Structures are given as C-alpha cells and as structure tokens.
Amino acid sequence: MKETQLKDIDWNLLWQKAREEKTRRSKGPDDWDRRAAPFFKRNIHSVYSKKFIKLLKPEKSWTILDIGCGPGTLALPLARRVKKVTALDFSPKMLAILEQQARKKEILNISTHNLSWTDAWGEGGITPHDVTIASRSIAVEDLRSALEKMTKYAKKSVVIADRVGHGPLDPEAYKIVGRELKTGPDYIYTINLLYQMGIQAKIDFIPIEDTQSYPSLNEAVESYEWMFHDLTADEKNRLKKYVQSITTTTSEGRFSIHRKHVPTWAYIWWHP
Ligand SMILES: C[S@@+](CC[C@H](N)C(=O)[O-])C[C@H]1O[C@@H](n2cnc3c(N)ncnc32)[C@H](O)[C@@H]1O
C-alpha cells in the first residue's frame, strides 16, 4: 500500500468535502438577513470582541477591511481605535444594523459595502487596507482563494478567527435533542493549508466563557434555539430541560448557563 505523504494532502479539497458533510449548511444572504437581529442581540454583550481586539492590538493609524463584518461586532468597537474601517458583508440586514448602531454611537469612520467574498471587490471600490480581518466569516467554497484574496488586500497583516471543533454549537444539546452534529472543517484545515501556501501563520485561542445572564429561563433557552432548524415541540421540550439542567440562578434572580464545552475560536494571523 502506498503511503500518503504530507505534500499529497490537498487541504483545500478536504475542507470542501468536510463542508459538504456539515449538519448546518452554508447560508445565502437571505438566511443571514433573517439571522441578523438575533445574531446582534446574542453578540452585543459577548466577551468575544474584547478578547479579539486585545490580541489585535490596533494602532490609531490603521485602515481595516472587515470581511463578513455582520452587525459590526468588531467594526464598531474598532472604529474608535483606528483611522478607518471598511465593513463588507453580503447581508443587507447585517449592514443595516451596523449602520444604525454607528449613527447611534456617532461613529463616522465606517463605510459599508454590500459585497460577497467572491464579488470583484476592486469594482466595488475596495482597495488594499493595512489590515484585513475575517472574523467567524470564512463561509466560502474555496478557502485557498479567500486566503489569497485577504492577503492581496492587506498591507500589514491578515487576521482570521476560525472555529475550533464544534465552535459556538453545543454537542451536548444536540445529543439530548437527538440530532446528529457534524460541525464541518475547523481551524486545523486552515492552518495546514496556510503552511502549504508557504505562509507562516501565528495562532492564539479565544475561549468564550458565557458570562451573560438572562432575565428568564425562556430567554436562556432562546439563546440556544438558534443552533437548530425547525425544532419540533418534543425537541423543544428536551432542549428546555437540558438548558435548565445547566443553568443556575444568580443572587439577582437571573439565569446563567454553564456549558461543559467552552466555545473557542482560533485567532490566526500572518504578514502579507
Ligand atoms: C457569524 S457572522 C460573523 C460576523 C462578525 N464578523 C462577527 O465575528 O461577529 C458571519 C457573517 O459573514 C457574512 N457572510 C457569510 N458568507 C458570506 C459571503 N459569502 N460573502 C460575504 N459575507 C458573508 C454573513 O452575512 C454574516 O454577517
């Protein structure tokens, strides 16, 4: 039997195959539009952006291109720390929330662009920036092209946040609801592909301990429901019991969830 050599492995192809097997398949702009408001609500108080920005160490003079910016999880706090943020996303609803929040906070140095990963960015007025960022947003068929594109548009650094294992999904909840969870490719594909591309990437990890508490058990359960499509009444019931079993009540009568698996993101960066 012929032995497989490291150089024979096509990490881009493995990534594509792993994506095909994912339980939660990639979504188009309409799906992200529908998820925009709840995504914003879930992420507005998350420790994620603080931890990401701490690793990034932004400089006042930087221009940043934030690809798959969502409702501005990073674009909004970064705008106060850098010269300019260009926020790009294919979901108009995500961009609308970002724009509304920027107006509310009187932030004037963010420009938004309704573009997808595969659009011709140059034609959409996008030029190279000091730093390109793709945070939790490399939802593409061709990972190599996306990494090459980010590198081409960066003058100083390229930064991505990629899932570690199940990422924000809770495998215990899937087990109890009775559904199979196939999480698709995680950061290890990206790291290996970058190595094959001759890029020496550095890596750190962002664990997201849930520090949020919810005013009611129902809201704590709601913070889990986004993980599943079309829950039946029976599945919903099982999910509720599970969330209840990992929830404690604070002295103020609020509900805190304690997950067995801490959702973790890989923070990967390199110089172009
Ligand atoms: C999980 S959210 C991440 C948002 C933000 N970067 C963060 O870390 O909170 C993923 C975002 O990527 C966007 N997205 C997904 N696929 C995309 C594509 N092909 N082109 C542009 N944006 C895309 C979605 O609309 C969504 O706003």
XYZ file of N, CA and C and ligand atoms in Angstrom:
843
model
N 0.836 -1.202 0.000
C 0.000 0.000 0.000
C 0.882 1.269 0.000
N 0.548 2.230 -0.878
C 1.352 3.452 -0.980
C 1.078 4.366 0.223
N 2.149 4.804 0.839
C 1.970 5.696 1.993
C 1.589 7.102 1.531
N 0.738 7.771 2.299
C 0.396 9.156 1.954
C 1.450 10.086 2.537
N 1.968 10.965 1.715
C 2.931 11.963 2.187
C 2.155 13.247 2.509
N 2.738 14.051 3.394
C 2.089 15.309 3.774
C 1.780 16.165 2.539
N 2.745 16.214 1.614
C 2.580 17.063 0.420
C 1.436 16.586 -0.497
N 1.036 15.307 -0.344
C -0.040 14.773 -1.194
C -1.421 15.220 -0.726
N -1.493 15.717 0.512
C -2.813 16.072 1.048
C -3.247 17.427 0.489
N -4.427 17.456 -0.108
C -4.975 18.704 -0.631
C -5.944 19.248 0.427
N -5.453 20.163 1.253
C -6.261 20.662 2.380
C -7.465 21.473 1.919
N -7.334 22.089 0.729
C -8.479 22.839 0.212
C -9.612 21.876 -0.161
N -9.237 20.743 -0.752
C -10.228 19.743 -1.138
C -10.845 19.085 0.108
N -9.992 18.797 1.095
C -10.513 18.204 2.338
C -11.496 19.147 3.009
N -11.168 20.436 2.989
C -12.054 21.469 3.546
C -13.410 21.426 2.832
N -13.363 21.361 1.478
C -14.624 21.345 0.704
C -15.452 20.114 1.058
N -14.769 18.970 1.175
C -15.509 17.726 1.480
C -16.122 17.800 2.872
N -15.350 18.296 3.838
C -15.864 18.402 5.215
C -17.052 19.361 5.265
N -17.014 20.396 4.448
C -18.133 21.355 4.408
C -19.408 20.717 3.880
N -19.231 19.808 2.894
C -20.401 19.131 2.314
C -21.126 18.287 3.348
N -20.374 17.793 4.337
C -20.988 16.905 5.338
C -21.572 17.647 6.534
N -21.401 18.964 6.539
C -21.856 19.742 7.684
C -23.349 19.607 7.952
N -23.722 19.532 9.251
C -25.144 19.494 9.618
C -25.831 20.805 9.201
N -25.175 21.915 9.539
C -25.780 23.214 9.249
C -25.081 23.777 8.028
N -25.712 23.620 6.850
C -25.080 24.007 5.594
C -24.978 25.531 5.485
N -24.042 25.928 4.662
C -23.770 27.342 4.452
C -25.023 28.088 3.975
N -25.142 29.316 4.404
C -26.360 30.046 4.089
C -26.100 31.188 3.107
N -27.155 31.575 2.403
C -27.053 32.714 1.493
C -27.400 34.003 2.225
N -27.365 35.143 1.510
C -27.665 36.436 2.148
C -29.040 36.479 2.808
N -30.049 35.789 2.200
C -31.400 35.824 2.785
C -31.418 35.192 4.178
N -30.682 34.046 4.313
C -30.623 33.377 5.620
C -29.938 34.269 6.651
N -28.854 34.903 6.229
C -28.150 35.786 7.165
C -28.988 37.019 7.496
N -29.779 37.477 6.518
C -30.689 38.605 6.783
C -31.646 38.231 7.916
N -32.203 37.018 7.826
C -33.150 36.563 8.848
C -32.469 36.449 10.213
N -31.195 36.094 10.211
C -30.499 35.874 11.477
C -29.866 37.149 12.039
N -29.928 38.250 11.259
C -29.169 39.455 11.631
C -29.538 39.993 13.028
N -30.844 40.198 13.261
C -31.258 40.806 14.540
C -30.919 39.899 15.734
N -31.281 38.590 15.698
C -30.908 37.732 16.845
C -29.393 37.589 17.006
N -28.654 37.575 15.892
C -27.187 37.463 15.989
C -26.626 38.692 16.724
N -27.155 39.848 16.366
C -26.711 41.081 17.009
C -27.016 41.041 18.504
N -28.226 40.607 18.828
C -28.658 40.543 20.232
C -27.752 39.600 21.041
N -27.413 38.463 20.419
C -26.581 37.468 21.123
C -25.147 37.936 21.315
N -24.676 38.747 20.370
C -23.254 39.082 20.376
C -22.900 40.424 20.993
N -23.929 41.258 21.199
C -23.644 42.621 21.643
C -22.915 42.645 22.998
N -23.246 41.688 23.880
C -22.595 41.681 25.195
C -21.562 40.568 25.330
N -21.195 39.932 24.213
C -20.247 38.815 24.295
C -18.837 39.341 24.572
N -18.046 38.506 25.256
C -16.667 38.919 25.543
C -15.786 38.751 24.308
N -16.362 38.172 23.236
C -15.563 37.849 22.052
C -14.820 39.065 21.478
N -15.552 40.163 21.237
C -14.895 41.285 20.566
C -13.772 41.877 21.433
N -13.974 41.914 22.744
C -12.932 42.453 23.643
C -11.678 41.594 23.548
N -11.863 40.272 23.569
C -10.719 39.357 23.519
C -10.008 39.434 22.158
N -10.800 39.552 21.085
C -10.225 39.647 19.741
C -9.382 40.930 19.633
N -9.939 42.042 20.100
C -9.263 43.335 19.967
C -7.995 43.375 20.827
N -8.025 42.692 21.951
C -6.841 42.620 22.809
C -5.679 41.928 22.061
N -6.005 40.892 21.316
C -4.962 40.186 20.554
C -4.510 41.012 19.347
N -5.455 41.726 18.750
C -5.145 42.509 17.535
C -4.223 43.690 17.830
N -4.339 44.288 18.980
C -3.599 45.496 19.370
C -3.670 46.550 18.248
N -4.845 47.091 17.976
C -4.992 48.032 16.858
C -4.198 49.320 17.057
N -3.729 49.884 15.963
C -2.999 51.163 16.032
C -3.856 52.249 15.393
N -3.701 53.462 15.969
C -4.530 54.612 15.574
C -4.483 54.884 14.059
N -3.321 54.616 13.434
C -3.141 54.977 12.026
C -3.719 53.939 11.051
N -4.190 52.808 11.569
C -4.593 51.712 10.669
C -5.898 51.979 9.913
N -5.914 51.392 8.683
C -7.183 51.223 7.968
C -7.470 49.722 8.002
N -8.731 49.356 8.276
C -9.083 47.941 8.433
C -10.203 47.557 7.470
N -10.022 46.437 6.787
C -11.081 45.872 5.947
C -11.661 44.675 6.688
N -12.930 44.781 7.105
C -13.589 43.752 7.916
C -14.540 42.967 6.998
N -14.128 41.749 6.635
C -14.878 40.959 5.637
C -15.869 40.029 6.351
N -17.143 40.116 5.959
C -18.180 39.353 6.679
C -18.353 39.986 8.053
N -18.520 41.326 8.014
C -18.493 42.130 9.253
C -19.709 41.896 10.152
N -20.802 41.328 9.569
C -22.014 41.128 10.371
C -22.552 42.461 10.867
N -23.162 42.489 12.065
C -23.777 43.722 12.566
C -22.752 44.676 13.185
N -21.470 44.415 12.945
C -20.433 45.338 13.440
C -19.800 44.894 14.743
N -19.833 43.605 15.026
C -19.261 43.049 16.263
C -17.851 43.620 16.509
N -17.059 43.686 15.441
C -15.696 44.229 15.584
C -15.587 45.621 14.969
N -16.285 45.830 13.840
C -16.159 47.118 13.132
C -16.486 48.294 14.061
N -17.548 48.163 14.872
C -17.974 49.280 15.732
C -16.937 49.602 16.810
N -16.513 48.617 17.636
C -15.501 48.975 18.639
C -14.146 49.345 18.017
N -13.825 48.759 16.855
C -12.522 49.069 16.246
C -12.481 50.492 15.680
N -13.649 50.959 15.193
C -13.682 52.280 14.561
C -13.169 53.375 15.501
N -13.388 53.196 16.802
C -12.949 54.207 17.776
C -11.433 54.156 17.992
N -10.821 53.051 17.562
C -9.392 52.863 17.854
C -8.491 53.020 16.638
N -9.087 53.063 15.418
C -8.265 53.150 14.207
C -8.734 54.301 13.328
N -8.004 54.506 12.195
C -8.340 55.634 11.325
C -9.655 55.396 10.585
N -9.790 54.174 10.015
C -10.969 53.909 9.167
C -11.273 52.425 9.115
N -12.555 52.077 9.093
C -12.952 50.678 8.928
C -13.838 50.576 7.688
N -13.495 49.642 6.801
C -14.356 49.338 5.666
C -15.029 48.012 5.982
N -16.348 48.031 6.075
C -17.089 46.847 6.519
C -17.819 46.232 5.327
N -17.508 44.981 5.058
C -18.054 44.312 3.867
C -18.881 43.084 4.275
N -20.077 42.945 3.702
C -20.914 41.783 4.023
C -21.926 41.613 2.884
N -22.355 40.355 2.626
C -23.354 40.146 1.568
C -24.782 40.228 2.102
N -24.938 40.424 3.429
C -26.285 40.517 4.001
C -26.663 41.984 4.246
N -27.641 42.520 3.470
C -28.037 43.920 3.662
C -28.551 44.197 5.080
N -29.225 43.220 5.710
C -29.781 43.441 7.058
C -28.655 43.592 8.092
N -27.598 42.789 7.944
C -26.454 42.911 8.863
C -25.875 44.331 8.738
N -25.712 44.768 7.479
C -25.130 46.101 7.262
C -26.052 47.198 7.796
N -27.372 46.977 7.680
C -28.329 47.992 8.163
C -28.192 48.152 9.680
N -28.022 47.025 10.402
C -27.866 47.121 11.869
C -26.572 47.853 12.196
N -25.515 47.488 11.476
C -24.223 48.155 11.715
C -24.361 49.681 11.517
N -25.013 50.052 10.407
C -25.151 51.492 10.105
C -25.987 52.200 11.185
N -27.039 51.540 11.625
C -27.916 52.132 12.651
C -27.139 52.316 13.967
N -26.342 51.314 14.327
C -25.552 51.398 15.555
C -24.477 52.486 15.443
N -23.876 52.591 14.246
C -22.829 53.611 14.038
C -23.435 55.011 14.200
N -24.658 55.197 13.660
C -25.346 56.501 13.800
C -25.616 56.778 15.270
N -26.114 55.754 15.968
C -26.469 55.898 17.384
C -25.240 56.274 18.211
N -24.104 55.672 17.873
C -22.879 55.921 18.642
C -22.057 57.087 18.068
N -22.609 57.735 17.020
C -21.937 58.854 16.349
C -20.544 58.474 15.865
N -20.466 57.305 15.260
C -19.209 56.840 14.656
C -19.275 57.170 13.157
N -18.277 57.913 12.681
C -18.362 58.404 11.302
C -17.317 57.778 10.370
N -16.423 56.940 10.917
C -15.323 56.440 10.076
C -15.491 54.977 9.644
N -16.769 54.560 9.473
C -17.021 53.219 8.926
C -17.745 53.385 7.597
N -17.240 52.728 6.545
C -18.023 52.692 5.310
C -18.465 51.251 5.074
N -19.707 51.061 4.634
C -20.238 49.712 4.451
C -20.346 49.384 2.958
N -20.150 48.123 2.637
C -20.207 47.672 1.238
C -20.951 46.348 1.171
N -22.011 46.315 0.398
C -22.792 45.081 0.251
C -22.141 44.209 -0.830
N -21.143 43.461 -0.411
C -20.383 42.613 -1.342
C -20.194 41.239 -0.735
N -20.012 40.258 -1.622
C -19.758 38.902 -1.123
C -18.264 38.578 -1.286
N -17.852 37.482 -0.671
C -16.447 37.048 -0.773
C -15.999 36.961 -2.231
N -16.905 36.468 -3.089
C -16.482 36.175 -4.461
C -16.729 37.327 -5.439
N -17.356 38.421 -5.001
C -17.541 39.569 -5.894
C -16.182 40.195 -6.241
N -16.182 40.976 -7.323
C -14.951 41.703 -7.697
C -14.871 42.932 -6.796
N -14.085 42.851 -5.735
C -14.032 43.933 -4.745
C -13.530 45.242 -5.361
N -12.561 45.112 -6.270
C -11.995 46.315 -6.919
C -13.107 47.122 -7.573
N -14.014 46.435 -8.267
C -15.131 47.128 -8.947
C -16.090 47.746 -7.928
N -16.106 47.186 -6.724
C -16.966 47.735 -5.659
C -16.247 48.833 -4.872
N -15.094 49.268 -5.355
C -14.382 50.395 -4.730
C -13.488 49.996 -3.562
N -13.216 48.699 -3.407
C -12.361 48.262 -2.289
C -10.896 48.266 -2.732
N -10.075 48.906 -1.932
C -8.628 48.955 -2.206
C -7.895 48.278 -1.032
N -6.596 47.983 -1.177
C -5.874 47.374 -0.050
C -5.903 48.254 1.205
N -6.026 47.592 2.367
C -6.048 48.244 3.677
C -4.829 47.767 4.467
N -4.535 48.438 5.584
C -3.404 47.980 6.408
C -3.650 46.553 6.887
N -4.866 46.328 7.398
C -5.172 45.022 7.993
C -6.480 44.498 7.412
N -6.494 43.238 6.982
C -7.769 42.615 6.592
C -8.158 41.615 7.679
N -9.447 41.600 7.998
C -9.968 40.722 9.052
C -11.139 39.909 8.491
N -11.161 38.617 8.803
C -12.373 37.815 8.562
C -12.652 37.095 9.868
N -13.612 37.608 10.609
C -13.908 37.058 11.926
C -15.139 36.167 11.844
N -14.957 34.864 12.008
C -16.051 33.900 12.047
C -16.883 33.972 10.762
N -16.221 34.332 9.661
C -16.986 34.613 8.445
C -16.406 33.993 7.179
N -15.482 33.017 7.322
C -14.967 32.412 6.075
C -15.904 31.280 5.663
N -17.102 31.691 5.220
C -18.096 30.717 4.772
C -18.010 30.654 3.254
N -16.950 30.026 2.747
C -16.708 30.024 1.305
C -16.500 28.587 0.829
N -16.659 28.399 -0.483
C -16.404 27.071 -1.055
C -14.908 26.865 -1.217
N -14.223 27.945 -1.630
C -12.805 27.821 -1.963
C -11.968 28.596 -0.938
N -11.490 27.866 0.051
C -10.758 28.513 1.150
C -9.462 29.154 0.654
N -8.736 28.439 -0.222
C -7.460 28.962 -0.717
C -7.646 30.329 -1.385
N -8.671 30.450 -2.239
C -8.902 31.733 -2.929
C -9.209 32.837 -1.918
N -9.984 32.486 -0.880
C -10.344 33.501 0.125
C -9.091 33.975 0.869
N -8.219 33.038 1.230
C -7.000 33.405 1.966
C -6.077 34.243 1.070
N -6.015 33.859 -0.220
C -5.176 34.628 -1.158
C -5.726 36.044 -1.334
N -7.051 36.143 -1.406
C -7.684 37.450 -1.621
C -7.425 38.366 -0.420
N -7.585 37.808 0.789
C -7.339 38.597 2.012
C -5.896 39.081 2.056
N -4.991 38.204 1.640
C -3.558 38.543 1.688
C -3.254 39.651 0.677
N -3.911 39.559 -0.495
C -3.688 40.563 -1.549
C -4.192 41.945 -1.103
N -5.246 41.961 -0.299
C -5.832 43.245 0.119
C -5.230 43.796 1.426
N -4.174 43.120 1.933
C -3.585 43.585 3.203
C -2.183 44.139 2.981
N -1.897 45.262 3.644
C -0.545 45.844 3.562
C 0.306 45.411 4.748
N -0.308 45.251 5.929
C 0.479 44.922 7.131
C 0.165 43.529 7.676
N -1.083 43.218 7.919
C -1.427 41.891 8.446
C -2.794 41.406 7.994
N -2.916 40.094 8.050
C -4.176 39.419 7.754
C -4.566 38.670 9.030
N -5.829 38.803 9.437
C -6.262 38.134 10.675
C -7.568 37.379 10.412
N -7.619 36.118 10.843
C -8.898 35.426 10.766
C -9.234 34.780 12.106
N -10.525 34.642 12.355
C -10.974 33.874 13.530
C -11.746 32.694 12.978
N -11.270 31.516 13.310
C -11.808 30.285 12.749
C -12.292 29.384 13.887
N -13.267 28.577 13.589
C -13.858 27.703 14.596
C -12.875 26.668 15.120
N -12.961 26.336 16.397
C -12.225 25.207 16.960
C -13.275 24.134 17.254
N -13.158 22.983 16.571
C -14.127 21.892 16.774
C -15.555 22.349 16.511
N -16.425 22.165 17.490
C -17.851 22.491 17.318
C -18.130 23.984 17.377
N -17.109 24.797 17.720
C -17.298 26.252 17.770
C -18.427 26.649 18.706
N -19.354 27.521 18.257
C -20.395 28.003 19.173
C -21.519 26.989 19.424
N -21.529 25.876 18.683
C -22.595 24.884 18.877
C -22.284 24.023 20.102
N -23.337 23.520 20.754
C -23.148 22.706 21.958
C -23.442 21.231 21.636
N -22.397 20.379 21.561
C -22.631 18.969 21.211
C -23.559 18.253 22.191
N -23.541 18.667 23.464
C -24.423 18.035 24.470
C -25.892 18.301 24.121
N -26.164 19.524 23.694
C -27.544 19.883 23.351
C -28.014 19.043 22.161
N -27.146 18.845 21.176
C -27.502 18.021 20.013
C -27.837 16.606 20.451
N -26.985 16.065 21.377
C -27.200 14.692 21.847
C -28.579 14.581 22.489
N -28.887 15.536 23.362
C -30.137 15.450 24.125
C -31.362 15.677 23.232
N -31.227 16.574 22.279
C -32.340 16.800 21.347
C -32.505 15.588 20.426
N -31.404 14.851 20.226
C -31.480 13.631 19.411
C -31.138 13.868 17.958
N -30.323 14.906 17.727
C -29.910 15.168 16.338
C -28.403 14.967 16.203
N -27.997 14.572 15.005
C -26.568 14.359 14.770
C -25.903 15.714 14.500
N -24.702 15.884 15.029
C -23.978 17.138 14.785
C -22.687 16.847 14.032
N -22.618 17.357 12.805
C -21.357 17.285 12.047
C -20.947 18.726 11.816
N -19.866 19.123 12.473
C -19.579 20.559 12.521
C -18.807 21.087 11.314
N -18.350 20.214 10.437
C -17.609 20.687 9.264
C -16.172 21.027 9.641
N -15.418 21.610 8.681
C -13.987 21.823 8.915
C -13.727 22.905 9.955
N -12.675 22.746 10.724
C -12.329 23.812 11.667
C -10.935 24.369 11.341
N -10.345 25.077 12.279
C -9.115 25.836 12.013
C -7.934 24.977 11.556
N -7.929 23.684 11.872
C -6.746 22.888 11.573
C -6.564 22.716 10.062
N -7.685 22.768 9.317
C -7.603 22.744 7.855
C -6.930 24.037 7.367
N -7.343 25.145 7.963
C -6.825 26.455 7.551
C -5.323 26.542 7.815
N -4.925 26.102 8.999
C -3.509 26.162 9.373
C -2.659 25.322 8.409
N -3.146 24.124 8.104
C -2.402 23.245 7.195
C -2.351 23.816 5.786
N -3.465 24.399 5.354
C -3.481 24.994 4.020
C -2.521 26.188 3.965
N -2.520 27.008 5.002
C -1.607 28.155 5.034
C -0.161 27.669 4.956
N 0.148 26.598 5.658
C 1.502 26.014 5.620
C 1.849 25.618 4.184
N 0.885 24.970 3.507
C 1.136 24.550 2.116
C 1.267 25.753 1.181
N 0.650 26.869 1.550
C 0.753 28.081 0.726
C 2.051 28.834 1.012
N 2.859 28.311 1.937
C 4.143 28.940 2.267
C 3.988 30.095 3.240
N 2.851 30.147 3.943
C 2.582 31.248 4.888
C 2.845 30.776 6.316
N 3.678 31.540 7.034
C 3.967 31.185 8.430
C 2.968 31.912 9.329
N 1.879 31.240 9.632
C 0.823 31.874 10.426
C 1.069 31.664 11.914
N 0.640 32.666 12.682
C 0.715 32.547 14.149
C -0.699 32.275 14.654
N -0.752 31.633 15.808
C -2.086 31.235 16.265
C -2.257 31.421 17.771
N -3.441 31.856 18.137
C -3.815 32.006 19.546
C -5.254 31.491 19.667
N -5.792 31.452 20.880
C -7.152 30.930 21.037
C -8.009 31.894 21.849
N -9.275 31.990 21.443
C -10.219 32.860 22.162
C -11.331 31.984 22.740
N -11.240 31.613 24.031
C -12.342 30.863 24.644
C -13.439 31.831 25.064
N -14.694 31.436 24.795
C -15.828 32.311 25.145
C -16.606 31.694 26.300
N -16.187 32.013 27.486
C -16.952 31.563 28.642
C -18.236 32.398 28.627
N -19.376 31.752 28.826
C -20.628 32.516 28.794
C -20.772 33.304 30.089
N -20.502 34.606 29.962
C -20.596 35.449 31.149
C -21.955 36.157 31.205
N -22.797 35.837 30.196
C -24.093 36.519 30.150
C -25.087 35.833 31.084
N -26.006 36.626 31.584
C -27.108 36.004 32.323
C -28.403 36.513 31.694
N -29.474 35.751 31.889
C -30.725 36.045 31.206
C -31.825 36.316 32.239
N -32.750 37.231 31.908
C -33.788 37.578 32.888
C -34.762 36.437 33.167
N -34.901 35.480 32.222
C -35.833 34.368 32.453
C -35.244 33.096 31.862
N -35.792 31.954 32.326
C -35.329 30.672 31.784
C -35.651 30.604 30.291
N -36.814 31.151 29.917
C -37.181 31.126 28.490
C -36.157 31.838 27.632
N -35.638 32.961 28.110
C -34.626 33.680 27.321
C -33.312 32.909 27.276
N -33.008 32.186 28.371
C -31.807 31.342 28.367
C -31.972 30.241 27.317
N -33.177 29.667 27.243
C -33.446 28.613 26.245
C -33.363 29.210 24.833
N -33.926 30.412 24.663
C -33.879 31.079 23.349
C -32.448 31.240 22.865
N -31.520 31.474 23.811
C -30.125 31.677 23.414
C -29.512 30.394 22.855
N -30.254 29.289 22.959
C -29.812 28.011 22.404
C -30.547 27.621 21.121
N -31.751 28.184 20.967
C -32.618 27.688 19.883
C -32.042 27.952 18.493
N -31.211 29.016 18.359
C -30.658 29.350 17.049
C -29.792 28.200 16.502
N -29.325 27.319 17.372
C -28.451 26.223 16.931
C -29.193 25.190 16.088
N -30.538 25.217 16.132
C -31.326 24.180 15.451
C -32.323 24.808 14.487
N -32.576 24.068 13.381
C -33.639 24.487 12.462
C -34.910 23.747 12.828
N -36.037 24.434 12.831
C -37.355 23.796 12.924
C -37.463 22.751 14.035
N -37.291 23.169 15.257
C -37.427 22.227 16.374
C -38.883 21.787 16.512
N -39.117 20.501 16.729
C -40.480 20.036 16.989
C -40.789 20.380 18.454
N -42.073 20.255 18.831
C -42.460 20.577 20.216
C -41.701 19.667 21.192
N -41.554 18.402 20.813
C -40.877 17.438 21.673
C -39.379 17.801 21.812
N -38.763 18.150 20.698
C -37.335 18.529 20.737
C -37.139 19.795 21.584
N -38.070 20.717 21.422
C -38.002 21.979 22.167
C -38.058 21.706 23.669
N -38.923 20.788 24.018
C -39.097 20.404 25.408
C -37.805 19.814 25.982
N -37.184 18.915 25.168
C -35.942 18.287 25.623
C -34.830 19.327 25.762
N -34.812 20.270 24.806
C -33.796 21.327 24.856
C -33.984 22.176 26.116
N -35.237 22.494 26.403
C -35.545 23.316 27.578
C -35.061 22.622 28.861
N -35.338 21.314 28.949
C -34.920 20.563 30.144
C -33.405 20.555 30.251
N -32.723 20.403 29.095
C -31.258 20.385 29.104
C -30.710 21.739 29.583
N -31.233 22.817 28.996
C -30.727 24.155 29.361
C -30.970 24.391 30.856
N -32.136 23.982 31.311
C -32.471 24.125 32.736
C -31.444 23.375 33.600
N -31.025 22.185 33.131
C -30.096 21.361 33.926
C -28.697 21.976 34.029
N -28.356 22.899 33.107
C -27.011 23.513 33.173
C -27.103 25.000 33.547
N -28.258 25.367 34.105
C -28.493 26.779 34.457
C -28.536 26.961 35.975
N -27.891 28.023 36.446
C -28.038 28.361 37.863
C -28.676 29.756 37.966
N -29.216 30.039 39.119
C -29.850 31.352 39.306
C -28.889 32.232 40.108
N -28.727 33.467 39.663
C -27.835 34.380 40.365
C -28.575 35.001 41.557
N -27.807 35.703 42.407
C -28.449 36.316 43.574
C -29.485 37.366 43.162
N -29.351 37.886 41.903
C -30.348 38.873 41.428
C -31.532 38.188 40.755
N -31.553 36.842 40.810
C -32.678 36.119 40.205
C -32.547 35.963 38.705
N -31.340 36.158 38.158
C -31.148 35.958 36.721
C -30.645 34.536 36.459
N -30.639 34.138 35.182
C -30.295 32.747 34.846
C -28.956 32.692 34.080
N -27.989 31.920 34.624
C -26.673 31.782 33.956
C -26.507 30.355 33.473
N -26.013 30.245 32.224
C -25.808 28.919 31.625
C -24.351 28.503 31.814
N -24.119 27.234 32.170
C -22.745 26.736 32.325
C -22.538 25.564 31.377
N -21.850 25.828 30.283
C -21.641 24.780 29.285
C -20.478 23.877 29.655
N -20.581 22.604 29.295
C -19.484 21.672 29.542
C -18.320 21.987 28.585
N -18.653 22.301 27.322
C -17.619 22.604 26.318
C -17.613 24.113 26.079
N -16.495 24.740 26.353
C -16.414 26.195 26.152
C -16.202 26.471 24.656
N -17.096 27.254 24.027
C -16.885 27.571 22.605
C -15.566 28.333 22.441
N -14.769 27.903 21.492
C -13.442 28.519 21.327
C -13.187 28.861 19.865
N -12.557 30.006 19.655
C -12.183 30.444 18.305
C -10.667 30.478 18.198
N -10.168 30.097 17.038
C -8.726 30.193 16.779
C -8.463 31.555 16.142
N -7.514 32.280 16.709
C -7.131 33.604 16.185
C -5.840 33.385 15.383
N -5.941 33.505 14.065
C -4.805 33.169 13.192
C -4.375 34.430 12.433
N -3.090 34.700 12.412
C -2.677 35.895 11.669
C -1.310 35.736 11.018
N -1.097 36.535 9.993
C 0.183 36.499 9.290
C 0.432 37.831 8.580
N 1.701 38.015 8.175
C 2.033 39.212 7.397
C 1.891 38.881 5.921
N 1.373 39.812 5.112
C 1.214 39.510 3.687
C 2.569 39.395 2.987
C -21.109 34.531 12.063
S -21.292 36.090 11.298
C -19.812 36.929 11.861
C -19.984 38.419 11.949
C -18.799 39.152 12.591
N -17.627 39.139 11.751
C -18.505 38.548 13.966
O -17.432 37.987 14.187
O -19.394 38.660 14.819
C -20.863 35.737 9.628
C -21.068 36.913 8.687
O -20.470 36.596 7.431
C -21.343 37.015 6.402
N -21.084 36.152 5.240
C -21.265 34.816 5.160
N -20.932 34.381 3.925
C -20.549 35.479 3.223
C -20.122 35.682 1.891
N -20.024 34.676 1.025
N -19.797 36.946 1.499
C -19.894 37.987 2.382
N -20.317 37.862 3.649
C -20.628 36.617 4.070
C -22.743 36.826 6.968
O -23.693 37.644 6.317
C -22.531 37.223 8.420
O -22.756 38.600 8.604
